[in-house]
Amino acid sequence: GEKTPEADKTALQTEADKENATKESDKYKNADQVKKAAYDKALADAKKVLADPNASQDDINKAKKALDDAEAALNGEKT
């Protein structure tokens, strides 16, 4: 059979790697608790997908979109 092409995790990895920068930012630190929790969950899900050697491109894309959306939703004001 055909070998499935390796799913590309680069974009998701890049997004997950922003974790520290995001968590240091006012938009995270001062965000609503619900939005912080949503970001934390999306990040945890993304890390699971990154660690999964059998993750499909669809899984990866969904995880990246969830993480992007959760990060965009962070609403902390600058202090």
PDB file of C-alpha atoms in Angstrom:
ATOM      1  CA  GLY A   1       0.000   0.000   0.000  1.00  0.00           C
ATOM      2  CA  GLU A   2       0.881   3.626  -0.267  1.00  0.00           C
ATOM      3  CA  LYS A   3       2.683   5.147   2.658  1.00  0.00           C
ATOM      4  CA  THR A   4       0.676   7.976   4.140  1.00  0.00           C
ATOM      5  CA  PRO A   5       2.631  11.190   3.770  1.00  0.00           C
ATOM      6  CA  GLU A   6       3.974  12.456   7.065  1.00  0.00           C
ATOM      7  CA  ALA A   7       1.528  14.957   8.504  1.00  0.00           C
ATOM      8  CA  ASP A   8       3.037  18.429   8.848  1.00  0.00           C
ATOM      9  CA  LYS A   9       3.086  19.636  12.451  1.00  0.00           C
ATOM     10  CA  THR A  10       5.323  22.656  11.873  1.00  0.00           C
ATOM     11  CA  ALA A  11       2.614  25.313  12.096  1.00  0.00           C
ATOM     12  CA  LEU A  12       1.093  23.733  15.191  1.00  0.00           C
ATOM     13  CA  GLN A  13       4.523  23.394  16.816  1.00  0.00           C
ATOM     14  CA  THR A  14       5.235  27.077  16.126  1.00  0.00           C
ATOM     15  CA  GLU A  15       1.937  28.049  17.755  1.00  0.00           C
ATOM     16  CA  ALA A  16       2.512  25.795  20.780  1.00  0.00           C
ATOM     17  CA  ASP A  17       6.023  27.218  21.158  1.00  0.00           C
ATOM     18  CA  LYS A  18       4.480  30.660  21.787  1.00  0.00           C
ATOM     19  CA  GLU A  19       3.139  29.343  25.102  1.00  0.00           C
ATOM     20  CA  ASN A  20       5.626  31.180  27.310  1.00  0.00           C
ATOM     21  CA  ALA A  21       5.340  34.463  25.429  1.00  0.00           C
ATOM     22  CA  THR A  22       1.556  34.223  25.542  1.00  0.00           C
ATOM     23  CA  LYS A  23       1.444  33.382  29.236  1.00  0.00           C
ATOM     24  CA  GLU A  24       3.775  36.303  30.033  1.00  0.00           C
ATOM     25  CA  SER A  25       1.540  38.730  28.157  1.00  0.00           C
ATOM     26  CA  ASP A  26      -1.054  40.993  29.758  1.00  0.00           C
ATOM     27  CA  LYS A  27      -3.657  39.699  27.346  1.00  0.00           C
ATOM     28  CA  TYR A  28      -3.265  36.277  29.000  1.00  0.00           C
ATOM     29  CA  LYS A  29      -2.518  37.328  32.576  1.00  0.00           C
ATOM     30  CA  ASN A  30      -5.435  39.780  32.718  1.00  0.00           C
ATOM     31  CA  ALA A  31      -7.867  37.720  30.646  1.00  0.00           C
ATOM     32  CA  ASP A  32     -11.121  36.288  31.986  1.00  0.00           C
ATOM     33  CA  GLN A  33     -10.514  33.017  33.820  1.00  0.00           C
ATOM     34  CA  VAL A  34     -12.758  31.203  31.318  1.00  0.00           C
ATOM     35  CA  LYS A  35     -10.666  32.402  28.369  1.00  0.00           C
ATOM     36  CA  LYS A  36      -7.403  31.486  30.116  1.00  0.00           C
ATOM     37  CA  ALA A  37      -8.800  28.013  30.817  1.00  0.00           C
ATOM     38  CA  ALA A  38      -9.855  27.664  27.169  1.00  0.00           C
ATOM     39  CA  TYR A  39      -6.351  28.611  26.018  1.00  0.00           C
ATOM     40  CA  ASP A  40      -4.761  26.187  28.491  1.00  0.00           C
ATOM     41  CA  LYS A  41      -7.018  23.392  27.254  1.00  0.00           C
ATOM     42  CA  ALA A  42      -6.336  24.146  23.581  1.00  0.00           C
ATOM     43  CA  LEU A  43      -2.624  24.167  24.352  1.00  0.00           C
ATOM     44  CA  ALA A  44      -2.820  20.831  26.177  1.00  0.00           C
ATOM     45  CA  ASP A  45      -4.793  19.344  23.269  1.00  0.00           C
ATOM     46  CA  ALA A  46      -2.236  20.706  20.806  1.00  0.00           C
ATOM     47  CA  LYS A  47       0.605  19.113  22.766  1.00  0.00           C
ATOM     48  CA  LYS A  48      -1.229  15.769  22.718  1.00  0.00           C
ATOM     49  CA  VAL A  49      -1.558  15.996  18.939  1.00  0.00           C
ATOM     50  CA  LEU A  50       2.102  16.982  18.582  1.00  0.00           C
ATOM     51  CA  ALA A  51       3.115  13.976  20.688  1.00  0.00           C
ATOM     52  CA  ASP A  52       0.910  11.590  18.699  1.00  0.00           C
ATOM     53  CA  PRO A  53       2.871   9.959  15.859  1.00  0.00           C
ATOM     54  CA  ASN A  54      -0.405   8.899  14.226  1.00  0.00           C
ATOM     55  CA  ALA A  55      -2.093  12.304  14.295  1.00  0.00           C
ATOM     56  CA  SER A  56      -3.749  13.088  10.978  1.00  0.00           C
ATOM     57  CA  GLN A  57      -3.322  16.399   9.170  1.00  0.00           C
ATOM     58  CA  ASP A  58      -6.974  17.052   9.996  1.00  0.00           C
ATOM     59  CA  ASP A  59      -6.295  16.565  13.738  1.00  0.00           C
ATOM     60  CA  ILE A  60      -3.316  18.890  13.489  1.00  0.00           C
ATOM     61  CA  ASN A  61      -5.242  21.565  11.595  1.00  0.00           C
ATOM     62  CA  LYS A  62      -8.124  21.407  14.083  1.00  0.00           C
ATOM     63  CA  ALA A  63      -5.745  21.673  17.040  1.00  0.00           C
ATOM     64  CA  LYS A  64      -3.995  24.661  15.475  1.00  0.00           C
ATOM     65  CA  LYS A  65      -7.273  26.434  14.741  1.00  0.00           C
ATOM     66  CA  ALA A  66      -8.492  25.820  18.307  1.00  0.00           C
ATOM     67  CA  LEU A  67      -5.235  27.188  19.700  1.00  0.00           C
ATOM     68  CA  ASP A  68      -5.296  30.220  17.363  1.00  0.00           C
ATOM     69  CA  ASP A  69      -8.912  30.946  18.281  1.00  0.00           C
ATOM     70  CA  ALA A  70      -8.281  30.554  22.011  1.00  0.00           C
ATOM     71  CA  GLU A  71      -5.264  32.846  21.824  1.00  0.00           C
ATOM     72  CA  ALA A  72      -7.193  35.439  19.802  1.00  0.00           C
ATOM     73  CA  ALA A  73     -10.000  35.355  22.384  1.00  0.00           C
ATOM     74  CA  LEU A  74      -7.687  36.304  25.270  1.00  0.00           C
ATOM     75  CA  ASN A  75      -8.965  39.693  26.334  1.00  0.00           C
ATOM     76  CA  GLY A  76      -6.628  40.908  29.071  1.00  0.00           C
ATOM     77  CA  GLU A  77      -6.013  44.660  29.086  1.00  0.00           C
ATOM     78  CA  LYS A  78      -2.484  46.038  29.290  1.00  0.00           C
ATOM     79  CA  THR A  79      -1.674  47.066  32.840  1.00  0.00           C
TER      80      THR A  79
END
